[in-house]
Coordinates of C-alpha atoms in Angstrom, one line a residue:
M280 CA 100.0 73.8 134.7
N281 CA 97.0 71.5 135.4
S282 CA 94.9 69.8 132.7
S283 CA 92.0 72.2 133.2
T284 CA 94.2 75.2 132.4
L285 CA 95.7 73.5 129.4
R286 CA 92.2 72.8 128.1
I287 CA 91.2 76.4 128.5
N288 CA 94.4 77.7 126.8
S289 CA 93.7 75.2 123.9
I290 CA 90.2 76.5 123.4
V291 CA 91.3 80.1 123.5
Q292 CA 94.1 79.4 121.1
A293 CA 91.8 77.5 118.7
R294 CA 89.3 80.4 118.7
V295 CA 91.9 83.0 118.1
D296 CA 93.5 80.9 115.3
A297 CA 90.1 80.4 113.6
F298 CA 89.2 84.1 113.8
L299 CA 92.6 85.2 112.5
K300 CA 92.5 82.7 109.7
E301 CA 89.2 84.1 108.5
M302 CA 90.4 87.6 108.8
F303 CA 93.6 87.0 106.9
D304 CA 91.7 85.1 104.2
I305 CA 89.6 88.3 103.7
C306 CA 92.9 90.3 103.6
Q307 CA 94.3 87.9 101.0
S308 CA 91.3 88.4 98.7
S309 CA 91.7 92.2 99.1
E310 CA 95.3 92.0 97.9
D311 CA 94.1 90.7 94.5
E312 CA 92.2 93.9 93.9
P313 CA 93.8 96.7 91.8
K314 CA 93.8 99.1 94.8
A315 CA 96.3 96.9 96.6
K316 CA 98.7 96.9 93.7
S317 CA 99.0 100.7 93.5
L318 CA 101.9 102.8 94.6
W319 CA 100.7 102.6 98.1
G320 CA 99.8 99.0 97.8
T321 CA 101.5 97.9 101.0
I322 CA 99.8 100.6 103.0
A323 CA 96.4 99.8 101.4
T324 CA 96.8 96.2 102.2
E325 CA 97.5 96.9 105.9
L326 CA 94.5 99.2 106.1
T327 CA 92.3 96.5 104.8
I328 CA 93.0 94.5 107.9
C329 CA 90.6 96.9 109.8
D330 CA 87.9 96.2 107.2
A331 CA 88.6 92.5 107.4
V332 CA 88.2 92.5 111.1
G333 CA 84.8 94.1 110.7
V334 CA 83.7 91.6 108.1
A335 CA 84.9 88.7 110.1
I336 CA 83.1 90.0 113.2
R337 CA 79.8 90.3 111.3
R338 CA 80.2 86.8 110.1
R339 CA 80.8 85.5 113.6
R340 CA 77.8 87.5 114.8
N341 CA 75.7 85.9 112.1
E342 CA 76.8 82.5 113.5
R343 CA 75.5 83.7 116.9
I344 CA 79.0 83.7 118.4
L345 CA 78.7 87.0 120.2
F346 CA 81.6 88.9 121.5
A347 CA 79.9 89.0 124.9
H348 CA 80.6 85.3 125.1
L349 CA 84.3 85.5 124.2
A350 CA 87.0 85.7 126.8
T351 CA 88.6 89.1 127.3
D352 CA 92.0 87.9 126.3
I353 CA 90.6 86.6 123.0
V354 CA 89.1 90.0 122.3
H355 CA 92.3 91.8 123.2
S356 CA 94.4 89.4 121.0
I357 CA 92.1 89.9 118.0
F358 CA 91.8 93.7 118.1
G359 CA 95.3 94.3 119.3
I360 CA 96.3 93.5 115.7
A361 CA 94.4 96.6 114.5
L362 CA 96.4 98.8 116.8
D363 CA 99.6 97.1 115.7
V364 CA 99.1 98.2 112.1
D365 CA 98.0 101.7 113.0
Q366 CA 101.4 103.2 112.0
V367 CA 100.8 106.6 113.5
H368 CA 104.5 107.1 113.9
N369 CA 105.5 106.0 110.4
P370 CA 106.8 109.1 108.6
C371 CA 106.2 107.5 105.2
L372 CA 102.5 106.9 105.8
P373 CA 100.5 109.6 104.0
L374 CA 98.5 111.7 106.4
A375 CA 95.3 110.9 104.5
E376 CA 95.9 107.2 105.1
L377 CA 96.6 107.9 108.8
D378 CA 93.3 109.7 109.2
E379 CA 91.4 107.0 107.4
N380 CA 93.0 104.4 109.7
R381 CA 91.9 106.4 112.7
R382 CA 88.3 106.5 111.4
Q383 CA 88.4 102.7 110.9
L384 CA 89.3 102.3 114.5
F385 CA 86.6 104.6 115.6
Y386 CA 83.9 102.8 113.6
M387 CA 85.1 99.4 115.0
R388 CA 84.3 100.7 118.5
Q389 CA 80.6 100.1 117.5
V390 CA 81.1 96.4 116.9
S391 CA 80.8 95.3 120.5
S392 CA 81.0 96.7 124.0
A393 CA 84.0 94.5 124.6
W394 CA 85.9 96.0 121.7
N395 CA 84.8 99.5 122.7
D396 CA 85.9 99.0 126.3
F397 CA 89.3 97.6 125.1
L398 CA 89.9 100.7 122.9
L399 CA 88.9 103.2 125.5
S400 CA 91.3 101.6 128.0
S401 CA 94.1 101.4 125.5
P402 CA 96.6 104.3 125.6
R403 CA 97.7 103.6 122.0
Y404 CA 94.2 104.4 120.7
W405 CA 94.5 108.0 122.1
Q406 CA 98.1 108.7 121.0
A407 CA 97.1 110.2 117.6
I408 CA 95.7 113.8 117.9
N409 CA 94.5 116.1 115.1
I410 CA 95.7 119.5 116.1
T411 CA 92.5 121.1 114.7
S412 CA 90.3 119.1 117.0
P413 CA 88.3 121.0 119.7
P414 CA 90.5 121.7 122.8
Q415 CA 88.4 119.4 125.0
V416 CA 89.0 116.5 122.6
I417 CA 92.7 117.2 122.6
T418 CA 92.8 117.4 126.4
T419 CA 90.8 114.1 126.8
S420 CA 93.1 112.3 124.4
I421 CA 96.2 113.4 126.2
E422 CA 94.8 112.3 129.5
R423 CA 93.9 108.9 128.3
S424 CA 97.1 108.4 126.3
G425 CA 99.0 107.8 129.5
S426 CA 102.7 107.4 128.8
A427 CA 102.1 106.5 125.1
P428 CA 104.2 108.7 122.7
L429 CA 102.0 111.3 121.0
C430 CA 101.5 111.8 117.3
I431 CA 100.2 115.3 116.5
Y432 CA 99.1 115.9 112.9
C433 CA 97.1 118.3 110.7
F434 CA 95.9 118.2 107.1
R435 CA 96.1 120.9 104.5
T436 CA 93.1 123.2 104.4
Y437 CA 91.8 125.0 101.4
S438 CA 89.5 127.4 103.1
P439 CA 90.2 131.0 102.1
E440 CA 89.5 132.0 105.7
P441 CA 90.7 129.2 108.0
R442 CA 89.2 129.2 111.5
P443 CA 91.6 130.1 114.3
I444 CA 93.2 127.2 116.3
H445 CA 93.7 127.4 120.0
L446 CA 95.9 124.8 121.6
P447 CA 95.1 123.8 125.1
E448 CA 97.7 124.2 127.7
E449 CA 97.6 120.5 128.4
L450 CA 99.2 120.0 124.9
R451 CA 101.9 122.5 125.5
R452 CA 102.7 120.8 128.8
S453 CA 102.8 117.5 127.1
C454 CA 105.4 118.4 124.5
A455 CA 107.9 116.1 126.0
K456 CA 105.6 113.2 125.0
V457 CA 105.4 114.1 121.3
Q458 CA 107.2 111.6 119.1
T459 CA 105.7 112.7 115.8
L460 CA 104.6 116.2 114.6
R461 CA 103.3 116.4 111.0
S462 CA 101.4 119.3 109.5
E463 CA 100.5 119.8 105.8
D464 CA 98.6 123.1 106.7
S465 CA 100.7 126.3 106.3
N466 CA 98.2 128.0 108.6
T467 CA 99.5 126.0 111.5
Y468 CA 103.2 126.7 110.8
G469 CA 103.7 129.3 113.5
L470 CA 101.5 127.4 115.9
C471 CA 103.6 124.2 115.5
R472 CA 106.8 126.1 115.8
S473 CA 105.6 127.7 119.0
L474 CA 104.8 124.3 120.3
L475 CA 108.4 123.3 119.8
R476 CA 110.1 126.4 121.3
D477 CA 110.8 124.3 124.3
P478 CA 112.9 121.1 124.3
A479 CA 111.1 118.1 122.8
P480 CA 113.3 115.2 123.9
A481 CA 111.1 112.4 122.4
L482 CA 110.4 114.0 119.0
Q483 CA 111.7 111.8 116.1
T484 CA 109.7 112.9 113.1
L485 CA 108.9 116.6 112.2
Q486 CA 107.0 117.7 109.1
L487 CA 106.1 121.3 108.7
T488 CA 104.7 123.3 105.8
G489 CA 105.6 127.0 105.8
P490 CA 103.5 129.8 104.3
L491 CA 104.0 130.7 100.6
V492 CA 104.7 134.3 101.7
P493 CA 107.3 134.4 104.5
P494 CA 105.8 135.9 107.6
G495 CA 107.0 139.3 108.8
G496 CA 109.0 139.6 111.9
D497 CA 111.0 137.0 113.7
V498 CA 110.1 133.3 113.3
E499 CA 109.5 131.3 116.4
P500 CA 112.8 129.5 117.1
L501 CA 112.9 125.7 117.3
G502 CA 114.0 124.3 120.7
D503 CA 116.3 121.4 121.3
L504 CA 115.3 118.3 119.4
P505 CA 118.0 115.7 120.4
S506 CA 116.1 112.6 119.1
I507 CA 114.9 113.8 115.7
Y508 CA 115.9 111.6 112.8
H509 CA 113.3 112.5 110.1
L510 CA 112.7 116.1 108.9
T511 CA 110.3 117.2 106.1
A512 CA 110.5 121.0 105.4
V513 CA 108.1 122.5 102.9
W514 CA 108.5 126.1 102.0
W515 CA 111.0 126.7 104.8
Q516 CA 114.6 125.6 105.7
P517 CA 115.9 124.5 109.1
P518 CA 118.5 126.7 110.7
S519 CA 122.0 125.5 109.7
D520 CA 123.4 126.1 113.2
A521 CA 120.9 123.7 114.9
V522 CA 122.8 121.1 117.0
W523 CA 120.1 118.5 116.4
L524 CA 121.0 118.3 112.6
L525 CA 123.9 116.2 113.7
G526 CA 121.6 113.3 114.5
L527 CA 119.4 113.7 111.4
K528 CA 119.1 110.6 109.2
E529 CA 116.3 111.5 106.7
L530 CA 115.9 115.0 105.2
D531 CA 113.2 116.1 102.8
L532 CA 113.3 119.7 101.5
Y533 CA 110.5 120.8 99.2
H534 CA 110.2 124.1 97.3
T535 CA 113.5 125.4 98.3
S536 CA 114.8 128.7 96.8
E537 CA 117.7 127.1 94.8
P538 CA 120.6 125.4 96.5
N539 CA 121.7 128.6 98.1
M540 CA 124.4 129.0 100.7
E541 CA 122.0 128.2 103.6
V542 CA 120.9 124.9 102.0
L543 CA 124.6 124.0 101.5
R544 CA 125.3 124.8 105.1
V545 CA 122.3 122.7 106.3
L546 CA 123.6 119.7 104.4
S547 CA 127.1 120.2 105.7
A548 CA 125.7 120.1 109.2
C549 CA 124.1 116.6 108.6
P550 CA 127.1 114.2 108.6
N551 CA 124.9 111.2 109.6
L552 CA 122.3 111.7 106.8
E553 CA 121.2 108.4 105.2
R554 CA 118.4 109.6 102.9
L555 CA 118.1 113.0 101.1
T556 CA 115.3 114.5 99.1
I557 CA 115.4 118.0 97.6
V558 CA 112.6 119.3 95.4
D559 CA 113.1 122.7 94.0
K560 CA 110.3 124.6 92.1
D561 CA 111.9 127.9 91.7
D562 CA 112.7 128.7 88.0
E563 CA 115.0 131.6 88.8
V564 CA 118.7 130.7 88.3
I565 CA 120.9 132.6 90.7
G566 CA 124.6 133.1 90.3
D567 CA 127.2 131.1 92.2
P568 CA 127.9 132.4 95.7
P569 CA 131.1 134.2 96.1
G570 CA 134.2 132.5 97.5
V571 CA 135.3 128.9 97.5
I572 CA 132.7 126.5 98.8
S573 CA 134.0 123.5 100.7
P574 CA 132.8 120.1 99.5
I575 CA 129.8 118.7 101.2
T576 CA 130.6 115.2 102.5
L577 CA 127.8 112.8 103.4
P578 CA 129.7 109.6 104.2
R579 CA 126.6 107.6 105.3
L580 CA 124.2 108.7 102.6
Q581 CA 122.5 105.7 101.0
S582 CA 119.8 107.2 98.8
M583 CA 118.9 110.6 97.4
R584 CA 116.4 112.3 95.1
L585 CA 117.2 115.7 93.6
D586 CA 114.5 117.4 91.6
F587 CA 115.4 120.8 90.1
I588 CA 114.1 123.1 87.4
S589 CA 117.4 123.8 85.6
N590 CA 120.7 122.1 85.0
E591 CA 122.5 125.2 86.4
S592 CA 120.7 124.9 89.8
A593 CA 121.3 121.1 90.1
M594 CA 125.0 121.3 89.3
K595 CA 125.7 123.8 92.0
L596 CA 124.9 121.1 94.5
T597 CA 126.0 117.9 92.7
R598 CA 129.5 119.4 91.9
R599 CA 130.1 119.9 95.7
L600 CA 128.5 116.7 96.9
I601 CA 130.6 113.8 98.0
A602 CA 128.6 110.6 99.0
P603 CA 130.8 107.5 98.5
Q604 CA 128.2 105.1 99.9
C605 CA 125.1 106.4 98.0
F606 CA 123.9 103.4 96.1
R607 CA 120.4 104.6 95.0
R608 CA 119.9 108.1 93.6
T609 CA 117.7 110.0 91.2
L610 CA 118.2 113.3 89.5
S611 CA 115.4 115.1 87.7
I612 CA 115.7 118.3 85.6
K613 CA 112.4 119.9 84.5
E614 CA 113.6 122.5 82.0
A615 CA 117.0 121.3 80.7
R616 CA 119.0 123.3 78.3
H617 CA 122.5 122.9 76.7
L618 CA 122.9 119.3 77.7
G619 CA 126.3 119.1 76.0
Q620 CA 127.8 121.3 78.8
Y621 CA 126.8 118.9 81.5
V622 CA 127.7 115.4 80.2
A623 CA 130.5 115.1 82.7
D624 CA 128.2 116.1 85.6
Y625 CA 125.6 113.5 84.6
R626 CA 128.3 110.9 84.4
R627 CA 129.6 111.7 87.8
F628 CA 126.1 111.6 89.3
M629 CA 125.5 108.2 87.8
F630 CA 128.8 106.7 89.0
M631 CA 129.2 108.7 92.3
E632 CA 129.4 105.5 94.4
E633 CA 132.2 103.7 92.6
S634 CA 133.7 102.7 95.9
C635 CA 130.3 101.5 97.3
T636 CA 129.9 97.8 97.8
Q637 CA 126.2 97.7 98.6
D638 CA 123.7 96.3 96.2
P639 CA 121.5 97.1 94.4
R640 CA 123.4 100.2 93.1
S641 CA 121.1 102.2 90.9
A642 CA 121.0 105.7 89.4
C643 CA 118.3 107.4 87.3
V644 CA 118.7 110.7 85.5
H645 CA 115.4 112.2 84.1
I646 CA 116.0 115.1 81.7
K647 CA 113.0 117.1 80.3
G648 CA 113.0 120.0 78.0
F649 CA 110.5 122.8 77.6
R650 CA 108.2 120.9 75.3
S651 CA 105.7 118.1 75.9
G652 CA 106.1 115.0 73.8
T653 CA 108.3 112.0 73.1
I654 CA 110.0 110.3 76.1
L655 CA 112.9 108.0 75.5
A656 CA 114.4 105.9 78.3
Y657 CA 117.8 104.1 78.0
E658 CA 118.7 101.5 80.6
A659 CA 122.0 99.7 81.2
D660 CA 122.5 97.4 84.2
S661 CA 120.9 99.5 87.0
R662 CA 121.5 102.9 85.4
Q663 CA 118.7 104.7 83.5
L664 CA 118.6 107.8 81.4
V665 CA 115.2 109.3 80.5
F666 CA 114.7 112.1 78.0
G667 CA 111.5 113.9 77.2
G668 CA 110.4 117.0 75.4
L669 CA 113.9 117.8 74.1
P670 CA 114.4 119.7 70.8
V671 CA 116.2 117.9 67.9
E672 CA 119.2 120.1 68.5
E673 CA 120.0 118.0 71.6
V674 CA 120.3 114.7 69.7
S675 CA 124.1 114.8 69.8
A676 CA 124.2 115.5 73.5
V677 CA 121.8 112.6 74.2
H678 CA 124.1 110.4 72.1
G679 CA 127.1 111.5 74.1
L680 CA 125.4 110.6 77.4
V681 CA 124.4 107.2 76.2
Q682 CA 127.9 106.7 74.8
E683 CA 129.4 107.5 78.2
L684 CA 127.2 104.8 79.7
Q685 CA 128.3 102.3 77.2
Q686 CA 132.0 102.9 77.6
L687 CA 131.9 102.8 81.4
F688 CA 130.0 99.5 81.4
K689 CA 132.1 98.1 78.5
G690 CA 129.2 97.9 76.0
P691 CA 126.1 96.6 77.9
L692 CA 122.9 95.8 76.1
L693 CA 120.4 98.7 76.4
T694 CA 116.7 98.8 76.7
V695 CA 115.1 101.7 74.8
T696 CA 111.6 102.8 75.8
I697 CA 109.8 105.1 73.3
D698 CA 106.7 107.1 74.2
Y699 CA 105.6 107.6 70.7
L700 CA 103.7 110.9 70.6
F701 CA 105.8 112.9 68.0
E702 CA 108.1 112.2 65.1
T703 CA 111.1 113.4 67.1
A704 CA 111.2 110.0 68.7
W705 CA 112.9 108.7 65.6
S706 CA 115.4 111.5 65.6
F707 CA 116.7 110.5 68.9
L708 CA 116.5 106.7 68.2
R709 CA 118.3 106.7 64.9
P710 CA 121.7 108.2 66.1
L711 CA 122.1 105.2 68.4
S712 CA 123.1 103.0 65.5
D713 CA 126.5 102.3 67.2
Q714 CA 125.0 101.2 70.5
N715 CA 124.0 97.7 71.6
I716 CA 120.2 97.8 72.0
R717 CA 118.8 94.6 73.2
N718 CA 115.1 95.5 73.8
I719 CA 112.8 98.2 72.3
V720 CA 109.6 99.1 74.1
A721 CA 107.3 101.3 72.1
H722 CA 104.2 102.9 73.7
F723 CA 101.8 104.2 71.0
R724 CA 99.1 105.2 73.4
H725 CA 96.3 104.6 70.9
S726 CA 97.7 107.6 68.9
G727 CA 96.5 106.1 65.6
R728 CA 100.1 105.5 64.4
G729 CA 100.8 102.2 62.8
V730 CA 103.6 99.8 63.9
D731 CA 104.9 100.1 60.3
D732 CA 106.7 103.3 61.3
L733 CA 108.6 101.5 64.0
F734 CA 109.8 98.8 61.7
K735 CA 110.7 101.3 59.0
V736 CA 113.1 103.0 61.4
I737 CA 114.7 99.9 62.9
G738 CA 114.8 98.1 59.6
A739 CA 116.2 98.7 56.1
G740 CA 113.4 100.7 54.5
F741 CA 115.3 104.0 54.5
A742 CA 113.3 105.5 51.8
D743 CA 110.1 105.0 53.8
I744 CA 111.3 106.5 57.0
P745 CA 108.8 109.1 58.3
E746 CA 109.4 112.6 56.9
G747 CA 111.8 114.7 59.0
T748 CA 113.6 111.8 60.6
T749 CA 117.3 112.1 61.0
T750 CA 119.2 109.0 59.7
N751 CA 122.8 107.9 59.2
N752 CA 124.5 105.5 56.9
A753 CA 124.3 102.4 59.1
T754 CA 122.4 99.6 57.3
D755 CA 122.5 96.9 59.9
W756 CA 122.6 98.8 63.2
L757 CA 120.5 96.4 65.2
S758 CA 121.6 93.2 63.5
K759 CA 124.1 92.3 66.3
S760 CA 122.0 93.1 69.4
L761 CA 118.2 93.4 69.1
R762 CA 116.5 90.5 70.8
S763 CA 112.9 91.6 71.7
I764 CA 110.4 94.3 70.8
E765 CA 107.4 95.3 72.9
I766 CA 104.5 97.1 71.2
H767 CA 101.9 98.8 73.5
N768 CA 98.5 100.2 72.9
T769 CA 98.0 100.4 69.2
S770 CA 96.0 98.6 66.4
V771 CA 97.7 95.6 64.8
N772 CA 96.5 93.8 61.7
L773 CA 97.6 90.2 62.2
D774 CA 97.3 89.5 58.5
D775 CA 99.8 92.3 57.6
F776 CA 102.0 92.2 60.7
P777 CA 104.2 89.2 59.7
R778 CA 104.9 90.9 56.4
L779 CA 106.0 94.1 58.1
V780 CA 108.5 92.1 60.2
E781 CA 109.9 90.2 57.2
E782 CA 110.1 93.3 55.0
Y783 CA 111.7 95.8 57.4
L784 CA 114.1 93.5 59.4
H785 CA 117.4 92.4 57.9
K786 CA 118.0 88.7 57.6
S787 CA 120.7 88.9 60.2
S788 CA 118.3 90.8 62.5
K789 CA 115.7 88.1 62.1
A790 CA 118.2 85.5 63.1
L791 CA 118.8 87.3 66.4
L792 CA 115.3 88.8 67.1
E793 CA 113.7 86.3 69.4
E794 CA 110.4 87.8 70.6
I795 CA 107.7 90.3 69.8
V796 CA 105.2 91.1 72.6
L797 CA 101.9 92.9 71.9
V798 CA 100.6 94.6 75.1
G799 CA 97.1 96.1 75.3
C800 CA 96.7 96.2 71.5
G801 CA 93.6 95.9 69.4
L802 CA 94.2 92.8 67.1
A803 CA 92.3 92.5 63.8
G804 CA 92.6 89.9 61.0
P805 CA 93.0 86.2 61.2
E806 CA 93.4 84.1 64.3
F807 CA 96.4 85.0 66.5
A808 CA 97.7 81.4 66.1
Q809 CA 98.1 81.9 62.4
A810 CA 100.3 85.0 62.8
A811 CA 102.3 83.2 65.5
E812 CA 102.9 80.3 63.1
R813 CA 104.1 82.5 60.3
L814 CA 106.6 84.3 62.6
A815 CA 107.7 81.1 64.2
A816 CA 108.8 80.0 60.7
I817 CA 111.5 82.7 60.8
G818 CA 112.5 82.1 64.4
I819 CA 110.4 84.8 66.2
T820 CA 108.0 84.1 69.0
I821 CA 105.0 86.5 69.3
R822 CA 102.9 86.8 72.4
D823 CA 99.9 88.9 73.3
D824 CA 99.2 90.4 76.8
A825 CA 95.8 92.0 77.6
C826 CA 95.0 92.4 73.9
S827 CA 91.5 92.6 72.5
H828 CA 90.5 90.7 69.4
Y829 CA 87.9 92.1 67.0

């Protein structure tokens, strides 16, 4: 390589590095915004790259460094990044985000003729196709996609009279190129199934939403799908005799009609399943199917989420499920009743993977009653029990579940989270006097309640406990374990607060209680430093986080 070529490469690399640095500086500043810290923070951050490219381009244009003057390889290097983060074949990317990303790419075509030419000549730009697009647009996209794998998608429509969709023959003939088919629109259910009646050897991700009312007549059968690994079925179930279920690794079933025999057969046909989600919205509890049901063994399952209306429905599945390697799982019950009958089932679900050696091993059980109201969460190690909207009659069953957790982990320290909306919170908290509670997190949600109620319950002021609260005879139930208290979203009088702590906590408790944290509270009274000094005198540190002083 001669010196002239080296010099050219050096200039090109310097320009690319300078542009990329500016672009990623913009992205870094975007990460500090609240949007990037949401549930879809990672996806949002990646999408901001497209915005960052546009901003960086405008800055360069303002400096009169026009794209017409940049070498082709520099343009391709810069904008190739946008295509790299397109994620059209990512099954976890929400379709709304996918469509937004496509619009960003389209708008960026207007930045310069060099960028427009690059996109128009790139097969990857044409690989994502909205099935509701005009037939000519679909045909053109397929022609320009070349050998790139296709992503066919469709959003949910809310029109009472959706317009008819006609698929061009070019799309039907290109079914072998489809790697991803995702539709949230129940009106395209039959259309998508007809598209897959022939073999689709490249299909890896399939997401279909069936109609709320099952269609009359025979449903279009699915063809051979030898490469599929991710299936999302909404309001329908895959056939249990499909050979391609053997290779399935991720299965999401939404709005199933209870774990009936067909669902059990589907799971039995998926021995290589690694991730499972079942969300059931049917409140009708059916009887157990006749005969003996063989256990469902999923030896490779790593994580699962089960969301059912009733205990009865959930246990039909969990009692038959064997998943020795499942190290991350969640069970949610929306309308739980008679918890005492299912303590053993919950215990088994939380410790299903006793032979699993992978970390982290976690299990969450969310149990909700018919009411709205108090939510209490108990955590030990990586296990979590969450209760909400349960009647006082279930207090003993809750205690039994927590007791199981304590015994199996040889008495770990618990974290108790209280969503303080109703007095029943204290009814569930008080019977845990024989448990090792290390942290208490109380969310008052600006309900107008005072923190004195909290200290009355965890302290010695039995006579002042809120009316209707169930108590026992324990007098120092937290003296051997409590280390920290978090108080969220309520008003705190800093002049009176140290007195509350001193009055309602035992001397032995004060010796072990190390920290009180006020989060998002309104603070009144003297300076915070004065209250901190008073509590420090009895060995307790107080901190405030996002609190307002008035």
